[in-house]
mmCIF file of C-alpha atoms in Angstrom:
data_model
loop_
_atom_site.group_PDB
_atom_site.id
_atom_site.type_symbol
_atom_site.label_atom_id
_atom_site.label_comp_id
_atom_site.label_asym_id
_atom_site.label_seq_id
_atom_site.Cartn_x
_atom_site.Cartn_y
_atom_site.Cartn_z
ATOM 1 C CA UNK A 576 -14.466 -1.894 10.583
ATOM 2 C CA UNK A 577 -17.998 -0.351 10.997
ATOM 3 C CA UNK A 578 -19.682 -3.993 11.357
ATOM 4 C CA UNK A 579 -16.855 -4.551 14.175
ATOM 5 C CA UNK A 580 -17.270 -1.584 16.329
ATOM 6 C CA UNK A 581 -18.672 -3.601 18.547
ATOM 7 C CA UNK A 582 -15.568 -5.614 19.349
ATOM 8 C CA UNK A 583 -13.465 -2.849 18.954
ATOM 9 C CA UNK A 584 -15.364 -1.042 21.907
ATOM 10 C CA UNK A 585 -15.216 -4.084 23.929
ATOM 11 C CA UNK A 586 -11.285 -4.531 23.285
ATOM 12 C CA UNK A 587 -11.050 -0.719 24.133
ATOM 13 C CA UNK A 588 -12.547 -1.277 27.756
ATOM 14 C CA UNK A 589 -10.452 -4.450 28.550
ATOM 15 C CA UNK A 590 -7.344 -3.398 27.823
ATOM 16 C CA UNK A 591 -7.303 0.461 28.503
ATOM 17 C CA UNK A 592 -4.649 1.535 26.452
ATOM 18 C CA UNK A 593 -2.389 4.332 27.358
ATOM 19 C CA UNK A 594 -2.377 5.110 23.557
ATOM 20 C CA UNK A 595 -4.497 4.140 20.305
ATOM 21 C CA UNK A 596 -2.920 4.412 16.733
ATOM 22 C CA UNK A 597 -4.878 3.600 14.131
ATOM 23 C CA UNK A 598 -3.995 2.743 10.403
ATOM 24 C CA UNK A 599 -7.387 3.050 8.640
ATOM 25 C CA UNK A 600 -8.169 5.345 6.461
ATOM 26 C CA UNK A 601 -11.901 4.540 5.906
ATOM 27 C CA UNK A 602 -13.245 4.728 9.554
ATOM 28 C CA UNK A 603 -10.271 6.459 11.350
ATOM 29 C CA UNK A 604 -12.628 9.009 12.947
ATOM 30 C CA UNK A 605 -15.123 6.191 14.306
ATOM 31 C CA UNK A 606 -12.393 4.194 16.432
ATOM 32 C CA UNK A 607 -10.799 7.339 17.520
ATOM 33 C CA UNK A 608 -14.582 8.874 18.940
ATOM 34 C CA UNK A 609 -15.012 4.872 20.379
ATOM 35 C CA UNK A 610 -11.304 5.441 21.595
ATOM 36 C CA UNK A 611 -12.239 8.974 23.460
ATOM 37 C CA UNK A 612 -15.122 7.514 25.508
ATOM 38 C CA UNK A 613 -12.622 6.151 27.795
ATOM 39 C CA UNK A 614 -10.471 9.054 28.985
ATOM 40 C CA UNK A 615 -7.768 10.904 27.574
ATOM 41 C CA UNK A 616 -6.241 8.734 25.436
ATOM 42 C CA UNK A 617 -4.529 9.842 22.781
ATOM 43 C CA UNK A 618 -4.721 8.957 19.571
ATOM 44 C CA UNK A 619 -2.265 8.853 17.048
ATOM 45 C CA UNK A 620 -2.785 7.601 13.283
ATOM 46 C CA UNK A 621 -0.907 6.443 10.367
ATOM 47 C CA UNK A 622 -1.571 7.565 7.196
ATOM 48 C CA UNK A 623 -1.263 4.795 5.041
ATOM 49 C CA UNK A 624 -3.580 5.363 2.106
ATOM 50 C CA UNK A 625 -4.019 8.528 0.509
ATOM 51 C CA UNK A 626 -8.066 8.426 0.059
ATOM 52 C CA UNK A 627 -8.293 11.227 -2.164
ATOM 53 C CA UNK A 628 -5.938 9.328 -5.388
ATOM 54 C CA UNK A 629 -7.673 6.436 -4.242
ATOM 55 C CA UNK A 630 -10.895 7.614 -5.533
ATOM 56 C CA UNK A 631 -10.463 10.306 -8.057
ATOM 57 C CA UNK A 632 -8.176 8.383 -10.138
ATOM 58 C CA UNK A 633 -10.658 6.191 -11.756
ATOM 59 C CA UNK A 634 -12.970 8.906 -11.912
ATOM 60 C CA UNK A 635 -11.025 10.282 -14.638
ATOM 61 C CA UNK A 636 -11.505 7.729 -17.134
ATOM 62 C CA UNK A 637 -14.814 6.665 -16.266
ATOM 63 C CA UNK A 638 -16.678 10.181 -15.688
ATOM 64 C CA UNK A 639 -14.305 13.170 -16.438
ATOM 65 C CA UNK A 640 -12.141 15.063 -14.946
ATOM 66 C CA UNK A 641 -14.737 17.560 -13.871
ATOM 67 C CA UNK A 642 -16.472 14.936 -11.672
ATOM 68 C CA UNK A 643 -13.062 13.532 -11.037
ATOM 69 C CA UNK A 644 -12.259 17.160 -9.655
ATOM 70 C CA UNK A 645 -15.259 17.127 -6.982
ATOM 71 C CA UNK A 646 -15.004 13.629 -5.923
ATOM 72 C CA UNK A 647 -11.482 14.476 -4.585
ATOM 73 C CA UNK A 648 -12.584 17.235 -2.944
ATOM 74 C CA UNK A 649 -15.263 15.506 -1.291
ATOM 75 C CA UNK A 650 -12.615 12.601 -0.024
ATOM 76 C CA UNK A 651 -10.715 15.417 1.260
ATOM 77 C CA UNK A 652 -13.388 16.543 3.676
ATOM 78 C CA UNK A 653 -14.018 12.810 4.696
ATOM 79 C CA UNK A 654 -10.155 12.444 5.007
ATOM 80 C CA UNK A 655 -10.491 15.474 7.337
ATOM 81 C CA UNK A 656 -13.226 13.843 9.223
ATOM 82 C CA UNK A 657 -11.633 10.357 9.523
ATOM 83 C CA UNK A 658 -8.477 12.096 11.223
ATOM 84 C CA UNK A 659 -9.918 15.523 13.432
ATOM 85 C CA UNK A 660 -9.952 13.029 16.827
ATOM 86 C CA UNK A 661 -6.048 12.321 16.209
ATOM 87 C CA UNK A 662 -3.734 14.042 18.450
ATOM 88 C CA UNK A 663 -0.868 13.514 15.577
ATOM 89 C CA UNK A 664 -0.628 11.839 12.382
ATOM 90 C CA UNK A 665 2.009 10.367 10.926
ATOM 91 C CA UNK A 666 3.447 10.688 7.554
ATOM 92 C CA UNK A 667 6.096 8.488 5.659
ATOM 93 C CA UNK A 668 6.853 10.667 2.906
ATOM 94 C CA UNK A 669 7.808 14.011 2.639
ATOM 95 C CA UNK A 670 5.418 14.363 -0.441
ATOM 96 C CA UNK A 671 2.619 13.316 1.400
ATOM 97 C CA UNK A 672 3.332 15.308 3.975
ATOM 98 C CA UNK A 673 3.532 18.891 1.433
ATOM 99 C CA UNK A 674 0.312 17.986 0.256
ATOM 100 C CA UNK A 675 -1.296 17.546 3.691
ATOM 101 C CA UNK A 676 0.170 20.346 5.009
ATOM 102 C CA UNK A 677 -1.064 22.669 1.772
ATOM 103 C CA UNK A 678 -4.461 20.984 2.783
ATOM 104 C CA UNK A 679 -4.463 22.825 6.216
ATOM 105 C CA UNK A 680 -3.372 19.687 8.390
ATOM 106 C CA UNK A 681 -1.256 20.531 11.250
ATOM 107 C CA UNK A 682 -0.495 17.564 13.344
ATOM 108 C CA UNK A 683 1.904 16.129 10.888
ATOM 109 C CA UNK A 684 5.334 13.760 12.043
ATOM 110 C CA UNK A 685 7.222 12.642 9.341
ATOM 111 C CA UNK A 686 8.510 9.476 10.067
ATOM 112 C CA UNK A 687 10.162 7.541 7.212
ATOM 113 C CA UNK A 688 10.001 3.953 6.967
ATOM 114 C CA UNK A 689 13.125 1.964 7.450
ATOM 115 C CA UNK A 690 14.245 -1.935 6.455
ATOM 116 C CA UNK A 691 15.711 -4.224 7.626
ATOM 117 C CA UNK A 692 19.939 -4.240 5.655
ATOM 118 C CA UNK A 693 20.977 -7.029 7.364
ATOM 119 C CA UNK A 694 18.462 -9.007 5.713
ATOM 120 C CA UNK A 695 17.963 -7.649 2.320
ATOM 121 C CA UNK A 696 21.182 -6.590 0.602
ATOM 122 C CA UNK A 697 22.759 -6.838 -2.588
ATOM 123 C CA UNK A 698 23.372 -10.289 -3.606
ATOM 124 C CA UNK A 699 23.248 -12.785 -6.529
ATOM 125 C CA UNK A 700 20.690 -11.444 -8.205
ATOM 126 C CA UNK A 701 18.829 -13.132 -11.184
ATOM 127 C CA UNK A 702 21.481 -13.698 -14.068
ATOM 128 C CA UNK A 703 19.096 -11.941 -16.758
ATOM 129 C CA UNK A 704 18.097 -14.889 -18.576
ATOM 130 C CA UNK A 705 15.141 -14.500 -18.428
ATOM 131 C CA UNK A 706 14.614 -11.672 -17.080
ATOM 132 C CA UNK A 707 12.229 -11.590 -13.800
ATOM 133 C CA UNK A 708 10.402 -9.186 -12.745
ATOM 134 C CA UNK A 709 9.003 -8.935 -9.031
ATOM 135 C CA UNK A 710 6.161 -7.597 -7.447
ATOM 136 C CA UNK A 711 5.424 -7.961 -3.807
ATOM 137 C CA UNK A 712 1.864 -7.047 -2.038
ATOM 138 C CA UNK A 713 -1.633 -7.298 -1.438
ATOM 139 C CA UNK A 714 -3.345 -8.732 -4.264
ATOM 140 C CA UNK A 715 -6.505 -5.790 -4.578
ATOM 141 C CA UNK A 716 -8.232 -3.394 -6.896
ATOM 142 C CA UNK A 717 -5.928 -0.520 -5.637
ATOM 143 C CA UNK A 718 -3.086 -1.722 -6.508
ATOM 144 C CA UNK A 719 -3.362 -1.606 -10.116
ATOM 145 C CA UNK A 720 -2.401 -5.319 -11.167
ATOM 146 C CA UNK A 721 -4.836 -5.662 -13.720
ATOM 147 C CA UNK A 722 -2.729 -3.368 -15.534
ATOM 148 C CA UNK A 723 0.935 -4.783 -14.513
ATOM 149 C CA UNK A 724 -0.539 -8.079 -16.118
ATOM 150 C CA UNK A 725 -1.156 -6.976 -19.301
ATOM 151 C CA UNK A 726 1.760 -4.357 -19.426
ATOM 152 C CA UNK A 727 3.988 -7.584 -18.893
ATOM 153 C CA UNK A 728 2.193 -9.524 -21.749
ATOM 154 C CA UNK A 729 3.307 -7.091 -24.419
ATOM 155 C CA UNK A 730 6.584 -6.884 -22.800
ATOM 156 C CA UNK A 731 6.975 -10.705 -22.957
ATOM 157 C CA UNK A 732 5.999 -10.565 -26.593
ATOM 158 C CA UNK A 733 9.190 -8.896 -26.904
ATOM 159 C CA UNK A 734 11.639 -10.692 -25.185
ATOM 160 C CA UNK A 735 12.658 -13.355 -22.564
ATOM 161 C CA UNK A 736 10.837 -11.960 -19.289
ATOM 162 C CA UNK A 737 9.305 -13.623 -16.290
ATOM 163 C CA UNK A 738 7.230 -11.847 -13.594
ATOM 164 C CA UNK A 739 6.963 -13.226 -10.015
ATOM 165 C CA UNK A 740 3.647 -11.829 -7.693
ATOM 166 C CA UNK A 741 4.075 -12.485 -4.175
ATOM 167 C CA UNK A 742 1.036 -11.806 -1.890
ATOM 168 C CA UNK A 743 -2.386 -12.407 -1.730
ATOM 169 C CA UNK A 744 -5.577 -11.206 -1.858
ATOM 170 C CA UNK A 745 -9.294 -10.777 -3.036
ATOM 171 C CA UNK A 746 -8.399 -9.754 -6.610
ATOM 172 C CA UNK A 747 -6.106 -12.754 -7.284
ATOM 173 C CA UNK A 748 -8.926 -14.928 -8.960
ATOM 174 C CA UNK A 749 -9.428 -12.465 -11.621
ATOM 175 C CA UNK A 750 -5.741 -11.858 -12.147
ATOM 176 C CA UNK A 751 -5.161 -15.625 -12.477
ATOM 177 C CA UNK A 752 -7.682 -15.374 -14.950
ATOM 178 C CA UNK A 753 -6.501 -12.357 -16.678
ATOM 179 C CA UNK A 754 -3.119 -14.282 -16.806
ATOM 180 C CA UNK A 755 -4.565 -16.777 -18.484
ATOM 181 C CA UNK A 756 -2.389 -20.133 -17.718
ATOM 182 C CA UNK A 757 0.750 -17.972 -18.840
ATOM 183 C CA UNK A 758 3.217 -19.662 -17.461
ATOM 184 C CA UNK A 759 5.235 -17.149 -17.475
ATOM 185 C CA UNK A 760 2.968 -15.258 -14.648
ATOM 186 C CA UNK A 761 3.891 -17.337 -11.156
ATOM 187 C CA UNK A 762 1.732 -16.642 -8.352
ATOM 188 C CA UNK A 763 3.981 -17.126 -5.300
ATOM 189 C CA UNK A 764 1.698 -16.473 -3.048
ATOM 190 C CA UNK A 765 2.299 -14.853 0.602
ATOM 191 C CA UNK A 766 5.828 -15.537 2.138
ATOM 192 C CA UNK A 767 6.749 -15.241 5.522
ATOM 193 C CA UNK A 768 8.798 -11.921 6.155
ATOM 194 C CA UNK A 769 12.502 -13.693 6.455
ATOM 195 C CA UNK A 770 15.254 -15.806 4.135
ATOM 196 C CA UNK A 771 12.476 -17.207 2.001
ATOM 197 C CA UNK A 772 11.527 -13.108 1.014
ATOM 198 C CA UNK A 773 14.816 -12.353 1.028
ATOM 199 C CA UNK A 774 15.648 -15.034 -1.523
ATOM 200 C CA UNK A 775 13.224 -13.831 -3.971
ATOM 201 C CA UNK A 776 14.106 -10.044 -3.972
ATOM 202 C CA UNK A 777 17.761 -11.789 -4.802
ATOM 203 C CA UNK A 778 16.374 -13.627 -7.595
ATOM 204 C CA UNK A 779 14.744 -10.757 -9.267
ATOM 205 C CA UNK A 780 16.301 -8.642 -12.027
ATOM 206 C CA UNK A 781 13.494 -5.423 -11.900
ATOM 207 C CA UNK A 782 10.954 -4.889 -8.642
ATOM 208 C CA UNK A 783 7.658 -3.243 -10.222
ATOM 209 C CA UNK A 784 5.033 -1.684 -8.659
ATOM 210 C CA UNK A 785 2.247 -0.307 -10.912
ATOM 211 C CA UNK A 786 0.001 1.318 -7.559
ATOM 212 C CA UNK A 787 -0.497 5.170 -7.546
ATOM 213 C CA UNK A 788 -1.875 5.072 -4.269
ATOM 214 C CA UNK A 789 1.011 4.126 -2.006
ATOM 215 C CA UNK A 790 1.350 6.738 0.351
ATOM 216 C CA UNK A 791 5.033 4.718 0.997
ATOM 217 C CA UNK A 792 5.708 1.268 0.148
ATOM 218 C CA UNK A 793 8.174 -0.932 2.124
ATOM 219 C CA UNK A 794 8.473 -3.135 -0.603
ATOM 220 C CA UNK A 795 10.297 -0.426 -2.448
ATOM 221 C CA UNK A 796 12.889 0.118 0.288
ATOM 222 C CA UNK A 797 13.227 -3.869 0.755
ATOM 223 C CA UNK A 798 13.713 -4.169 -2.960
ATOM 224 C CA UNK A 799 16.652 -1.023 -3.408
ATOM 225 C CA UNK A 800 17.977 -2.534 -0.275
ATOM 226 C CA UNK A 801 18.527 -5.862 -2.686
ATOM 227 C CA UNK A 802 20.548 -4.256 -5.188
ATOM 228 C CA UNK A 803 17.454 -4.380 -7.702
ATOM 229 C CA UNK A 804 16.131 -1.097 -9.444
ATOM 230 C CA UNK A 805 12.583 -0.233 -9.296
ATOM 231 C CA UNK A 806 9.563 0.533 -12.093
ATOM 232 C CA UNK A 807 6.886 2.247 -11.035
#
């Protein structure tokens, strides 16, 4: 976003929004200031990832919990800097929202995400044999993949399982890698939001999603809206 600015500004000036929302959580604060130069524009953002889990979480095992401990703190103050242009900011989880609010922020709206029932709903889901697990998303460092790859290799070890990743992204090189030519491990790819989604949250016995980041996932909702539990 900061190598973009540029184009950002110019977009700003030719279209002269009534209203700006931004979902960033890196470089919030720098498109809201661009978005202020033009009037009184307000400026509401989503908060879609929750910065300081983001980065204190692998703190932990590499450094300590001690530096672990500061570097949250410190992605707290840059969270507060990335959002004190926003006029509100919204929230899709109630727990999110707690720990923002306990964090002094008062421009909160909860607004919880919804889905779509007449398009995922129960149905015939996978038959068990074997059984298929599902994860759908972006394929990055985030989202903890590294680690639903090899949790599902011990489970397979064990059993008749299958696991299904649908999305893509920088990190799924190394994961196809990591996998190893298991055939077992399909790469899907990304599918078009519609029938051809819908079909594969049917075919699924278990949705699994091994991020600790998500502020809120849609997945989750589209995947409970399938009739198929969920492992975080």
């Amino acid at each position: 976003m900061l190598w973009n600015l540029s184009a950002v500004t110019r977009i700003l000036q030719d279209e002269r929004p009534s209203v700006v929302e931004v979902d960033c959580a890196y470089f919030l604060g720098r498109v809201a200031a661009e978005a202020l130069r033009f009037g009184s524009v307000p400026i509401v953002g989503f908060y879609h990832v929750h910065l300081p889990t983001f980065i204190a979480r692998p703190g932990v095992r590499r450094f300590g919990s001690a530096v672990s401990r500061a570097t949250e703190r410190l992605a707290w103050q840059y969270v507060r800097y990335c959002n004190r242009h926003c006029d509100r900011l919204i929230v899709t989880s109630r727990d999110i929202h707690e720990r923002l609010t306990a964090e002094g922020f008062t421009k909160l709206d909860y607004v919880p995400l919804g889905v779509n029932l007449d398009l995922f709903r129960p149905g015939a889901n996978g038959n068990g044999s074997p059984v298929t697990l599902l994860y759908v998303g972006r394929l990055s460092r985030e989202k903890d993949l590294d680690v639903l790859v090899d949790a599902f290799k011990l489970l397979a070890s064990r059993g008749d399982y299958r696991l299904n990743i649908v999305g893509e992204g920088p990190l799924r090189g190394r994961l196809e890698r990591q996998a190893a030519g298991d055939s077992r491990i399909a790469f899907l790819g990304s599918l078009e939001y519609g029938q051809d989604l819908a079909k594969v949250y049917a075919g699924a016995d278990v949705f699994t999603l091994p991020s600790p980041n998500e502020t809120f996932n849609l997945a989750v909702l589209e995947a409970l809206a399938s009739g198929i539990p969920v492992v975080g």
